[in-house]
PDB file of C-alpha atoms and ligand atoms in Angstrom:
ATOM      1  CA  UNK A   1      34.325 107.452  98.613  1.00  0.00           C
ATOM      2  CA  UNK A   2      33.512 105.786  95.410  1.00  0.00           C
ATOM      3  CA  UNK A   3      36.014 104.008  93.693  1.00  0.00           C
ATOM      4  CA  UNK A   4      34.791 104.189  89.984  1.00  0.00           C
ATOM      5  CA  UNK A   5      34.075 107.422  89.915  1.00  0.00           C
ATOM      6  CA  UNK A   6      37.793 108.357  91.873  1.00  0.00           C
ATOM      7  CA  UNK A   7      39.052 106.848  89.805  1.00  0.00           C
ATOM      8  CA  UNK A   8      37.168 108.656  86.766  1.00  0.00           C
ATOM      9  CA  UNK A   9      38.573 112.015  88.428  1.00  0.00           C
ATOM     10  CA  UNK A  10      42.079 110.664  88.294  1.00  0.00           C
ATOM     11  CA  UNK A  11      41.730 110.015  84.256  1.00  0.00           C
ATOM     12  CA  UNK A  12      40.416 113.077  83.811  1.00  0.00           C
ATOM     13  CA  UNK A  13      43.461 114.839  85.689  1.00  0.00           C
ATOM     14  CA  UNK A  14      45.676 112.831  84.117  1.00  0.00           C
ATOM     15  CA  UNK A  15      45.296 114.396  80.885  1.00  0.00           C
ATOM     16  CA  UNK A  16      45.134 117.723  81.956  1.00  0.00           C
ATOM     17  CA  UNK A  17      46.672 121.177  80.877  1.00  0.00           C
ATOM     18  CA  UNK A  18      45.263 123.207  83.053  1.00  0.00           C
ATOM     19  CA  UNK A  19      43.528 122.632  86.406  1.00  0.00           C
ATOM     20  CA  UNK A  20      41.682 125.216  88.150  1.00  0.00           C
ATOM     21  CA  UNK A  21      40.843 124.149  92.116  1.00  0.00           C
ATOM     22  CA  UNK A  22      37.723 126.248  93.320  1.00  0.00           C
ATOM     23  CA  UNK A  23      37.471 126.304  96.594  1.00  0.00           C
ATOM     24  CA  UNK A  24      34.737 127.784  99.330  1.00  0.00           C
ATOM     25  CA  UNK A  25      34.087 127.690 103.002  1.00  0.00           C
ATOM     26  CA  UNK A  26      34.232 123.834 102.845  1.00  0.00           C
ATOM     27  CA  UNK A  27      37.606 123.540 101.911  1.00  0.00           C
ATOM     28  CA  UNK A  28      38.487 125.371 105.528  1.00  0.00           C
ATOM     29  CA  UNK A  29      36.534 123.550 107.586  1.00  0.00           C
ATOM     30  CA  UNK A  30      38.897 120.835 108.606  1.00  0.00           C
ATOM     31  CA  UNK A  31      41.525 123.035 109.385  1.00  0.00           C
ATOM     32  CA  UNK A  32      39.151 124.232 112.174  1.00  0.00           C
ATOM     33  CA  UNK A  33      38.068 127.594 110.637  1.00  0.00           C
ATOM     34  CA  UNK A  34      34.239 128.659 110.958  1.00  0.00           C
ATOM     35  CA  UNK A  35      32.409 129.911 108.134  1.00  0.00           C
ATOM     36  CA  UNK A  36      31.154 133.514 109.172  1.00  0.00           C
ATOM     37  CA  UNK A  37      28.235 132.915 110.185  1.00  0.00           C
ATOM     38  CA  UNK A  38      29.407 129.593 112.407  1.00  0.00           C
ATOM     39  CA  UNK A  39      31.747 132.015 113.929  1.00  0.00           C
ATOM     40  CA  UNK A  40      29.627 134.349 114.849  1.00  0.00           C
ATOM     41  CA  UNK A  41      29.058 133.200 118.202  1.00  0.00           C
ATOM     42  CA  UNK A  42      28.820 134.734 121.851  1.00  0.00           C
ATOM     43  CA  UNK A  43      29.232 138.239 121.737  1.00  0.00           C
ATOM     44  CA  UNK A  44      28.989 138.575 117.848  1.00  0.00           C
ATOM     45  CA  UNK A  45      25.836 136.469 117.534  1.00  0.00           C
ATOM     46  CA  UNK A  46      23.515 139.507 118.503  1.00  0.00           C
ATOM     47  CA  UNK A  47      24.698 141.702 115.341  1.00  0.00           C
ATOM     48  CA  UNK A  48      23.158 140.907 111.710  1.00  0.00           C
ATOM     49  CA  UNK A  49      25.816 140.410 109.098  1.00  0.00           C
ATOM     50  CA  UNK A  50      26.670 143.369 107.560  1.00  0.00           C
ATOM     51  CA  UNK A  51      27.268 145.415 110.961  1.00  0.00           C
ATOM     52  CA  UNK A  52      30.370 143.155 111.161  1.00  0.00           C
ATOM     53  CA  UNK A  53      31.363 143.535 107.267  1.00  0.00           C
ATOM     54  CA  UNK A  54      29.785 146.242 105.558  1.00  0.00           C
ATOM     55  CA  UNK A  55      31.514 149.849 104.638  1.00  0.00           C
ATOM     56  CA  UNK A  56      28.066 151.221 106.545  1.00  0.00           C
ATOM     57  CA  UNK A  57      28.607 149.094 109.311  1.00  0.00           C
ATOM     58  CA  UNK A  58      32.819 149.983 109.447  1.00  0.00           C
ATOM     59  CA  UNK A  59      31.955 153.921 109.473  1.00  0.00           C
ATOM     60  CA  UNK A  60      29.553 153.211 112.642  1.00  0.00           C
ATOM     61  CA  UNK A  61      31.436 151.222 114.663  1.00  0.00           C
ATOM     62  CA  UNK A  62      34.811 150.872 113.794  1.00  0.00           C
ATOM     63  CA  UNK A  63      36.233 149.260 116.792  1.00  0.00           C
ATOM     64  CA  UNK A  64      33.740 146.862 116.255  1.00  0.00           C
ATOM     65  CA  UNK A  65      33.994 145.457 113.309  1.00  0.00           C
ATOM     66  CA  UNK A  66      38.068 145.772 113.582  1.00  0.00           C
ATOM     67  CA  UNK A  67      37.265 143.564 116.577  1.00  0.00           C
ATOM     68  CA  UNK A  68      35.119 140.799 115.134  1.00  0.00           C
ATOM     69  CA  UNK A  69      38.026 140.474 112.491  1.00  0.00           C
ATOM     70  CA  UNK A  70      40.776 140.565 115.157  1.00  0.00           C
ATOM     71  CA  UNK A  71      38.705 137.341 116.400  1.00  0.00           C
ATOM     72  CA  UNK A  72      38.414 135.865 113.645  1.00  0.00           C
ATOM     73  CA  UNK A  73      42.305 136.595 112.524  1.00  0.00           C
ATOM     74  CA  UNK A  74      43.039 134.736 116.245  1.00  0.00           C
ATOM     75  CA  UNK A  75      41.262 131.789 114.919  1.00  0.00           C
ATOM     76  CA  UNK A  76      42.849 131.461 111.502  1.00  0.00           C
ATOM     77  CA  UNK A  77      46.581 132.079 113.329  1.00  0.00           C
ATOM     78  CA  UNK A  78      45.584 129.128 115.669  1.00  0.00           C
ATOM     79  CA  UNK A  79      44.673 126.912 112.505  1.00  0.00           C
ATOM     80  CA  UNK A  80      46.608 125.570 109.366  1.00  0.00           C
ATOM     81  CA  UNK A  81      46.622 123.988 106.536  1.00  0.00           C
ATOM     82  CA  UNK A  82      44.975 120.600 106.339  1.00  0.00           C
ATOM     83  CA  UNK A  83      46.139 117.866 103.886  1.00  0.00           C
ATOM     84  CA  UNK A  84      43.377 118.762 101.043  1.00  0.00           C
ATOM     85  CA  UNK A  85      45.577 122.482 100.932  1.00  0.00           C
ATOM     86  CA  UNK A  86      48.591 120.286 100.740  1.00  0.00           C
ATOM     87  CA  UNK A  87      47.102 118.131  98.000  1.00  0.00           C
ATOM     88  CA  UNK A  88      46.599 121.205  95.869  1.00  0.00           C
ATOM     89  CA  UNK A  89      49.849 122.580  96.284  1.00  0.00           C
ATOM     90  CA  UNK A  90      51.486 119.223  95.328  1.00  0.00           C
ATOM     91  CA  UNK A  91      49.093 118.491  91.973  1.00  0.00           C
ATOM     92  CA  UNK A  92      51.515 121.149  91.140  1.00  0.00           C
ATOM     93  CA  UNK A  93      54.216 118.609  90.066  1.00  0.00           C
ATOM     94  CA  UNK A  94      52.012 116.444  87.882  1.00  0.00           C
ATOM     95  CA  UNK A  95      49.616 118.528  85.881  1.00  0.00           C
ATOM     96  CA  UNK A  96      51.252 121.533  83.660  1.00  0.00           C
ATOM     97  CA  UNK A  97      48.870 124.322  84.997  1.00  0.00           C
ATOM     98  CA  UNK A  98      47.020 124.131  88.612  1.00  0.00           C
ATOM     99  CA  UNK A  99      45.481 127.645  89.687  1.00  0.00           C
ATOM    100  CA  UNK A 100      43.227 128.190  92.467  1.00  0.00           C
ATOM    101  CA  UNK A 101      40.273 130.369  92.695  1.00  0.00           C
ATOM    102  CA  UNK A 102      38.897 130.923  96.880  1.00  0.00           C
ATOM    103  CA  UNK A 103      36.522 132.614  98.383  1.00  0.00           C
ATOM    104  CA  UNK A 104      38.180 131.911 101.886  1.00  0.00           C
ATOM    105  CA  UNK A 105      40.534 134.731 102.954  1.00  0.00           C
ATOM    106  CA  UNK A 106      42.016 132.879 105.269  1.00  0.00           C
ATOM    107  CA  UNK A 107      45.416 132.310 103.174  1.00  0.00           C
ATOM    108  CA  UNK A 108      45.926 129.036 103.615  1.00  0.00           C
ATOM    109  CA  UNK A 109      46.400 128.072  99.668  1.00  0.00           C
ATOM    110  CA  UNK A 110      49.358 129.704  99.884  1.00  0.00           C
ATOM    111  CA  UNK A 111      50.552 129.074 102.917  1.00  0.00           C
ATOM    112  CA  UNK A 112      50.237 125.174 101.802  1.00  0.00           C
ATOM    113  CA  UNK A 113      52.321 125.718  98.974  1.00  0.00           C
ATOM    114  CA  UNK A 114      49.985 126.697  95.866  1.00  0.00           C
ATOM    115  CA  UNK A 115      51.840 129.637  93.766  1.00  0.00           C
ATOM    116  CA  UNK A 116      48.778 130.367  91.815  1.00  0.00           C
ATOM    117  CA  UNK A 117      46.116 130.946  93.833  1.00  0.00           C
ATOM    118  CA  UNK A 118      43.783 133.860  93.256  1.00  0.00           C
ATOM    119  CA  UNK A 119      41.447 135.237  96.160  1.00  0.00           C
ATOM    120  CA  UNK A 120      38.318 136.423  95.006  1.00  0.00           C
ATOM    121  CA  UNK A 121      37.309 138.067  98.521  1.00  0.00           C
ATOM    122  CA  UNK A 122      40.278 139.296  99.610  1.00  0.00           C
ATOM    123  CA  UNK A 123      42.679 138.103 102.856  1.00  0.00           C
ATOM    124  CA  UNK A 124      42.240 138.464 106.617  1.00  0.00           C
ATOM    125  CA  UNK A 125      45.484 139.351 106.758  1.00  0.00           C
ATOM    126  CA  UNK A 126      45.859 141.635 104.613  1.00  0.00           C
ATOM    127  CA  UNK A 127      45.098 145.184 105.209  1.00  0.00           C
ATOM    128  CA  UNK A 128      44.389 148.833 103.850  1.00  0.00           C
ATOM    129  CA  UNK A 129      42.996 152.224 104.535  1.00  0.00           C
ATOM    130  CA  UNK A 130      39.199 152.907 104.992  1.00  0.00           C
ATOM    131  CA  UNK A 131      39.127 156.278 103.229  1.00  0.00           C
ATOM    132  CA  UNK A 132      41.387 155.615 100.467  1.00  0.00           C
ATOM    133  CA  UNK A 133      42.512 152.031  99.931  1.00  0.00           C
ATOM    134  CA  UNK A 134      45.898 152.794 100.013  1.00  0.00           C
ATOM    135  CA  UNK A 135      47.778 149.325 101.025  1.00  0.00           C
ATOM    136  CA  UNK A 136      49.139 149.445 104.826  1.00  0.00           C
ATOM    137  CA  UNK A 137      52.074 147.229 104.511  1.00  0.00           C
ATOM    138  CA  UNK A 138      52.573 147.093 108.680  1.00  0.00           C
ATOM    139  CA  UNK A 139      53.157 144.330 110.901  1.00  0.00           C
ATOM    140  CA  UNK A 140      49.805 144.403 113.153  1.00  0.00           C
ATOM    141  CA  UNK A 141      49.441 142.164 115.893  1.00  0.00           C
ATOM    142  CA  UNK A 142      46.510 140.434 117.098  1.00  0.00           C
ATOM    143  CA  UNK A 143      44.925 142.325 120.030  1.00  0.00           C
ATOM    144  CA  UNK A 144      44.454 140.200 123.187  1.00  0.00           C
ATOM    145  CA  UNK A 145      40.752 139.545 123.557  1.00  0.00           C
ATOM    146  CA  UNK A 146      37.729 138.813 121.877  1.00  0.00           C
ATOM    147  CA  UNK A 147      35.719 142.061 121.980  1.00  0.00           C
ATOM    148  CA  UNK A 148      35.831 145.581 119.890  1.00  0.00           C
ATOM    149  CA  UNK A 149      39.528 146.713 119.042  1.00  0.00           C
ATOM    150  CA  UNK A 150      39.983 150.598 118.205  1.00  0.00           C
ATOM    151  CA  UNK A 151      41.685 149.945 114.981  1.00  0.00           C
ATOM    152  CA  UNK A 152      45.513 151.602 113.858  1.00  0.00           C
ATOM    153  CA  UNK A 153      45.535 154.395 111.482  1.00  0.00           C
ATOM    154  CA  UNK A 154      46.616 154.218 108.779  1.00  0.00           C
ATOM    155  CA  UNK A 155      50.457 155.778 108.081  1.00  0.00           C
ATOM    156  CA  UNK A 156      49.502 157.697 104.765  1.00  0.00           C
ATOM    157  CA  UNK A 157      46.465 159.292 105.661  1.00  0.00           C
ATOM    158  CA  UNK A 158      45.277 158.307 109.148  1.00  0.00           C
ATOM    159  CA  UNK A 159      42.161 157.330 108.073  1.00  0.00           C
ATOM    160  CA  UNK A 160      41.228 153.855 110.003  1.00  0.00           C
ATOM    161  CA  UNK A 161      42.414 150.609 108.853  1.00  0.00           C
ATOM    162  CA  UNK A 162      40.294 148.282 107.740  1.00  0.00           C
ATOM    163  CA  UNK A 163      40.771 144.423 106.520  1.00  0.00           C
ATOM    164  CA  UNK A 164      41.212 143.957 102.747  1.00  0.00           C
ATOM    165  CA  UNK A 165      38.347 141.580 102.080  1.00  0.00           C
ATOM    166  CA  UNK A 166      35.121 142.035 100.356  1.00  0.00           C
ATOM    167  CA  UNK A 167      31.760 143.487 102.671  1.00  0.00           C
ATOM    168  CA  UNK A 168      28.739 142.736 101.777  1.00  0.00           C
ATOM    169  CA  UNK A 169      27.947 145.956  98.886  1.00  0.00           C
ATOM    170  CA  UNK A 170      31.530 146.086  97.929  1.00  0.00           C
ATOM    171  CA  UNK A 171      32.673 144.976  94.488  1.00  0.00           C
ATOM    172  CA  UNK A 172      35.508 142.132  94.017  1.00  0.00           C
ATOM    173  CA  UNK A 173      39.093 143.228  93.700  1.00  0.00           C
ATOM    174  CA  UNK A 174      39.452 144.882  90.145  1.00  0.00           C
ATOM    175  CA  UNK A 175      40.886 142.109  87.474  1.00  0.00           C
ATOM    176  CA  UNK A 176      40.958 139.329  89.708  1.00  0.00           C
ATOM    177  CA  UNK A 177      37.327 137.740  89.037  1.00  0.00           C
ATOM    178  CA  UNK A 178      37.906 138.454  85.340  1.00  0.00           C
ATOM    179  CA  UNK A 179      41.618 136.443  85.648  1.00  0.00           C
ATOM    180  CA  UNK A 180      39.561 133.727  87.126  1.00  0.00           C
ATOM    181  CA  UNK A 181      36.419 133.655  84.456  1.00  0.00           C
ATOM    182  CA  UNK A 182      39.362 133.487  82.259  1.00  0.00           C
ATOM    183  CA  UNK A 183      41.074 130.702  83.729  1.00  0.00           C
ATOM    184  CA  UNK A 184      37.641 128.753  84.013  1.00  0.00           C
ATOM    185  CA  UNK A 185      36.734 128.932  80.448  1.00  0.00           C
ATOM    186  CA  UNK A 186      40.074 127.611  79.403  1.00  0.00           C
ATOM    187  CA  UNK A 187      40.625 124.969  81.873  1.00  0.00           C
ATOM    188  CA  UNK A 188      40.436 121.153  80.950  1.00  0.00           C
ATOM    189  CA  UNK A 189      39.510 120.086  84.872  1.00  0.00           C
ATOM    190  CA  UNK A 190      37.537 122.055  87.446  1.00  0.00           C
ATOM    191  CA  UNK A 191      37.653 121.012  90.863  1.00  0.00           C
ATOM    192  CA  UNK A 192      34.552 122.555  92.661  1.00  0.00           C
ATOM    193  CA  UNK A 193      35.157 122.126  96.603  1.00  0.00           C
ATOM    194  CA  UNK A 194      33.126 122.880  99.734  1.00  0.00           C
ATOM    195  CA  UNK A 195      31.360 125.262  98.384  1.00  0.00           C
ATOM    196  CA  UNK A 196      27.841 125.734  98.761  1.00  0.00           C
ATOM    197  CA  UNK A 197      27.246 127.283  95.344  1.00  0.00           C
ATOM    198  CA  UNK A 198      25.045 130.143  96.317  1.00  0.00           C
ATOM    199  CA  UNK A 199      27.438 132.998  96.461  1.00  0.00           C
ATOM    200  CA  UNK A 200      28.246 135.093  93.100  1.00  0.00           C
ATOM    201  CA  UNK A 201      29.669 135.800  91.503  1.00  0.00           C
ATOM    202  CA  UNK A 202      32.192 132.784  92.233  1.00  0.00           C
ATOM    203  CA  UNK A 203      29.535 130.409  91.871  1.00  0.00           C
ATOM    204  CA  UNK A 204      29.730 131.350  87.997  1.00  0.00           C
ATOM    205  CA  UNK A 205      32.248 130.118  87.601  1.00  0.00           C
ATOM    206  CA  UNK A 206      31.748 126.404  86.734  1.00  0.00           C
ATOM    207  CA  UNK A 207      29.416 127.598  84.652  1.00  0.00           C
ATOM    208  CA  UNK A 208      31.776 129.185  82.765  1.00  0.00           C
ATOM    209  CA  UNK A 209      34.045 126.016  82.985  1.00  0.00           C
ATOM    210  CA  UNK A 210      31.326 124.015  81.415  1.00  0.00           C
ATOM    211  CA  UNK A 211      30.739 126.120  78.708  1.00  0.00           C
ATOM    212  CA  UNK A 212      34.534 125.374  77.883  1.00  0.00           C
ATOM    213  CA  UNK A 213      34.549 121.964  77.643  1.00  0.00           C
ATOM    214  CA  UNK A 214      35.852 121.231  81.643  1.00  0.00           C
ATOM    215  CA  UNK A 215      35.236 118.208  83.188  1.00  0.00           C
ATOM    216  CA  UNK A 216      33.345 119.054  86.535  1.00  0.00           C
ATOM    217  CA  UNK A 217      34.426 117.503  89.490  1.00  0.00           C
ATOM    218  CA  UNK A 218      32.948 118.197  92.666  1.00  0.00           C
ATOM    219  CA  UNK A 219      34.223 117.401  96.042  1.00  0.00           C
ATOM    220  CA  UNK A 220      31.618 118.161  99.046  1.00  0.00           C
ATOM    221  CA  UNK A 221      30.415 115.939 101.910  1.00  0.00           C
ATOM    222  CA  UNK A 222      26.960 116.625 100.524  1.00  0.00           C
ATOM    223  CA  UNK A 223      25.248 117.760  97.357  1.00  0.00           C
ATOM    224  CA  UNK A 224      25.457 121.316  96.895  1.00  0.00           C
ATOM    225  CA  UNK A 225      23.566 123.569  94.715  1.00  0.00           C
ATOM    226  CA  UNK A 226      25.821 122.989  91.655  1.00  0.00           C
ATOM    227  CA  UNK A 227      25.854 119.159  91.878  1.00  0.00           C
ATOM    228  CA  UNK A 228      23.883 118.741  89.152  1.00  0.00           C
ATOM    229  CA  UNK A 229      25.707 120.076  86.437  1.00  0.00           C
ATOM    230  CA  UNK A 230      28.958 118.235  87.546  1.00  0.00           C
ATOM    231  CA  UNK A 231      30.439 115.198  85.771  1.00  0.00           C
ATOM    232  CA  UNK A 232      31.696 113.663  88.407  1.00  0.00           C
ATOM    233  CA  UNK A 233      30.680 114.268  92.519  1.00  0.00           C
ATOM    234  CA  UNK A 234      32.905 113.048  95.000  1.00  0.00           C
ATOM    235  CA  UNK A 235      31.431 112.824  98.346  1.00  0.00           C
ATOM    236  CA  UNK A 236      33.151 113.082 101.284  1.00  0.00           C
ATOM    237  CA  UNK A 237      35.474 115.739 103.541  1.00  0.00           C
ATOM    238  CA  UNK A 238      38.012 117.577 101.040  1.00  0.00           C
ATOM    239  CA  UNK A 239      41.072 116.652 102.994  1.00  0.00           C
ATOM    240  CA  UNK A 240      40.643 113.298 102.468  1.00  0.00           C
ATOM    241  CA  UNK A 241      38.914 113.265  98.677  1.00  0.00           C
ATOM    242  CA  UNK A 242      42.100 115.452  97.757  1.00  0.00           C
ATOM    243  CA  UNK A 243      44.861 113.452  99.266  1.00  0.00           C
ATOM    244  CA  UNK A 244      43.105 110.870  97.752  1.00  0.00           C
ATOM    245  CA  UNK A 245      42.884 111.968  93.777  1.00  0.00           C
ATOM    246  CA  UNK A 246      46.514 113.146  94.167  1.00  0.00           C
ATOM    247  CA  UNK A 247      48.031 109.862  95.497  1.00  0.00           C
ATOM    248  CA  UNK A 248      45.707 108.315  92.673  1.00  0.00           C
ATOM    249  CA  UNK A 249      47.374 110.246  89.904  1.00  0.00           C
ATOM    250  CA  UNK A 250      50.711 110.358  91.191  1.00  0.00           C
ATOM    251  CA  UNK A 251      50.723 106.407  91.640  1.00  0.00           C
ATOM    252  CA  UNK A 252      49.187 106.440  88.102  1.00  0.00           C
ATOM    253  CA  UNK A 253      52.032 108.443  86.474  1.00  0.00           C
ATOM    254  CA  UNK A 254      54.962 106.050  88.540  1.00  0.00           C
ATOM    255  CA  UNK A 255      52.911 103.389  87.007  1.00  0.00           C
ATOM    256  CA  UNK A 256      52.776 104.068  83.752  1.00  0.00           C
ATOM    257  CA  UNK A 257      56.651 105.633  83.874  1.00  0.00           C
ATOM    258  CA  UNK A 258      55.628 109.570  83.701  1.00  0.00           C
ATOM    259  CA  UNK A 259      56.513 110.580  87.262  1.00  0.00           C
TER     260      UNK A 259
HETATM  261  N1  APR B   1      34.791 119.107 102.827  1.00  0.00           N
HETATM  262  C1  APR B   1      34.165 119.496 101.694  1.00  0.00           C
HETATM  263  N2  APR B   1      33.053 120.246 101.699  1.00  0.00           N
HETATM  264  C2  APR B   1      32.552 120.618 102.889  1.00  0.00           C
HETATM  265  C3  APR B   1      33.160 120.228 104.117  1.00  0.00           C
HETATM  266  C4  APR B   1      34.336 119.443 104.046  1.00  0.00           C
HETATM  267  N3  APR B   1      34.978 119.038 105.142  1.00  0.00           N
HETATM  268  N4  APR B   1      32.430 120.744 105.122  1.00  0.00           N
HETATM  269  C5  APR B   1      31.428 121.434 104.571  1.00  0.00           C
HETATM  270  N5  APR B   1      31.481 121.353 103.221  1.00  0.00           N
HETATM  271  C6  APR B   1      30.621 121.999 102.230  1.00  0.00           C
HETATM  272  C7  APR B   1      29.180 122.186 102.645  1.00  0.00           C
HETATM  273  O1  APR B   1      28.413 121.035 102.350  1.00  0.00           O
HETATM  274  C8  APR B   1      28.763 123.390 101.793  1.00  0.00           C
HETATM  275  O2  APR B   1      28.297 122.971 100.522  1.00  0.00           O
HETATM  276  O3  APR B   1      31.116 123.300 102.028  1.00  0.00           O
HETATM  277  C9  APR B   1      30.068 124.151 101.618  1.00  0.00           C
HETATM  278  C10 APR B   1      30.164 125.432 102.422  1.00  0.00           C
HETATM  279  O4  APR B   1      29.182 126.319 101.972  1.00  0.00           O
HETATM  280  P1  APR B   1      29.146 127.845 102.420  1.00  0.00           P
HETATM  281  O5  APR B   1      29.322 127.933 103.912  1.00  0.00           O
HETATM  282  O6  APR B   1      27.950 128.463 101.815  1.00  0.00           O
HETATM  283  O7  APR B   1      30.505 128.417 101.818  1.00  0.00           O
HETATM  284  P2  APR B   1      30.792 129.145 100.436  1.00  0.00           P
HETATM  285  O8  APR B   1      30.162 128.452  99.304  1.00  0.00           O
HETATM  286  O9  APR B   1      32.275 129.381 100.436  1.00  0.00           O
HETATM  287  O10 APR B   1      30.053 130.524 100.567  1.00  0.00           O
HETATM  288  C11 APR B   1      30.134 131.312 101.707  1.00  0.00           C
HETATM  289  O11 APR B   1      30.080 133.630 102.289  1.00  0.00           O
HETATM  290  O12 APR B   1      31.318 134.656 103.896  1.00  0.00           O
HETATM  291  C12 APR B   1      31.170 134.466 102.532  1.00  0.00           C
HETATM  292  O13 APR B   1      33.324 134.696 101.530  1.00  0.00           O
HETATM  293  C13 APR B   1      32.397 133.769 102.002  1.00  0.00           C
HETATM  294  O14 APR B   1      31.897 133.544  99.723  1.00  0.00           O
HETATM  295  C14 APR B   1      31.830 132.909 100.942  1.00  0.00           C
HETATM  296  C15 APR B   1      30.395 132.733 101.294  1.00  0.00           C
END
């Protein structure tokens, strides 16, 4: 990790309003969680995409696309958060204003502590109706196993239940892309980590930070497709680059007499 441009990122946090962290696929990775596509291995690696997380692909096989995200559930309730989550959630005490934007549905922003955290494609664990939407608020274990999983009904209707995430086809939850636009034009830092940069409509969204005023600051362990409109790049694994800038601030506020 460089230490003039670390320390660059810590200046520009340090006099900070607002801070808005946004995170992708990356950002999981050291907590042991597979990008979809990594985990679609064995028995799932013979199915294209969007039979595993489309509405089309739900209505033909339910049980088994309920069981590729029972799988995938299992691995993110075998995982946790990793000190880059932690980081996040403690930035909390030095800068007014910290949200977080994610693609991952995984949860584990929260989890670690963040209180703003706003999931553009929904949560694993998190569920609803296929029919209707309505929210099913039930306790739903993982099934034992790794293959299709007839899924529950849902109470209301009986329609199936499906995970509330976004398939491919399906629009992002209603307000909560705008909330983030919003929070990206108005923020004085963006953090941009582990994300690839070719998904949208979050990868808009340092745009739209840019054409606020942010600083960019990018944390990947390589270049990504929005590297080159960042102000700063930090390279290396987020865990570490995060623990890194927060310890840099906090010791930066103690020294100075803010803490
Ligand atoms: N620390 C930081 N960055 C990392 C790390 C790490 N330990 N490991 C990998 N990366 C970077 C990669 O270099 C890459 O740029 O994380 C990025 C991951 O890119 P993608 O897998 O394309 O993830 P993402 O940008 O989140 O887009 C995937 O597909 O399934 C959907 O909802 C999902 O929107 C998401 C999209």
């Amino acid at each position: 990790m460089d230490a003039t441009k670390l320390e660059r990122a810590v200046q520009a946090l340090d006099h900070a309003q607002l801070v808005v962290a946004a995170t992708g696929a990356g950002m999981s990775k050291e907590s042991g969680v597979p990008t979809f596509r990594e985990a679609q291995e064995g028995l799932w690696a013979r199915y294209n995409p969007e039979e595993l997380a489309s509405p089309h692909g739900f209505r033909r096989d339910p049980a088994r696309v309920w069981g590729w995200y029972n799988y995938r559930r299992g691995i993110v309730a075998r995982s946790s958060p990793h000190a880059g989550h932690e980081a996040l959630a403690k930035l909390e005490k030095l800068v007014p204003q910290v949200a977080v934007v994610t693609q991952n549905i995984d949860g584990y922003h929260r989890e670690a502590g963040s209180s703003t955290v706003l999931e553009l494609h929904g949560n694993i664990n998190r569920f609803k109706c296929f029919e209707h939407d309505h929210p099913v608020d039930i306790e739903i274990p993982l099934a034992t196993g790794d293959g299709p999983v007839e899924p529950p009904r849902c109470p209301r209707c009986g329609s199936h239940v499906r995970p509330d995430v976004v398939w491919f086809g399906e629009m992002l939850p209603p307000g909560v892309f705008e909330r983030a636009e919003s929070l990206a034009r108005s923020c004085d830092v963006m953090l941009v980590v582990g994300t690839s940069g070719f998904v949208y409509p979050a990868a808009a969204l340092p745009l739209a930070a840019r054409v606020g005023g942010a600083t960019l600051i990018e944390v990947n362990t390589q270049p990504s497709q929005l590297t080159e409109v960042m102000d700063i790049f930090l390279q290396g694994p987020a865990g570490d680059v995060l623990s890194a800038l927060v310890a840099g601030l906090a010791a930066r506020r103690s020294g100075s007499g803010h803490a």
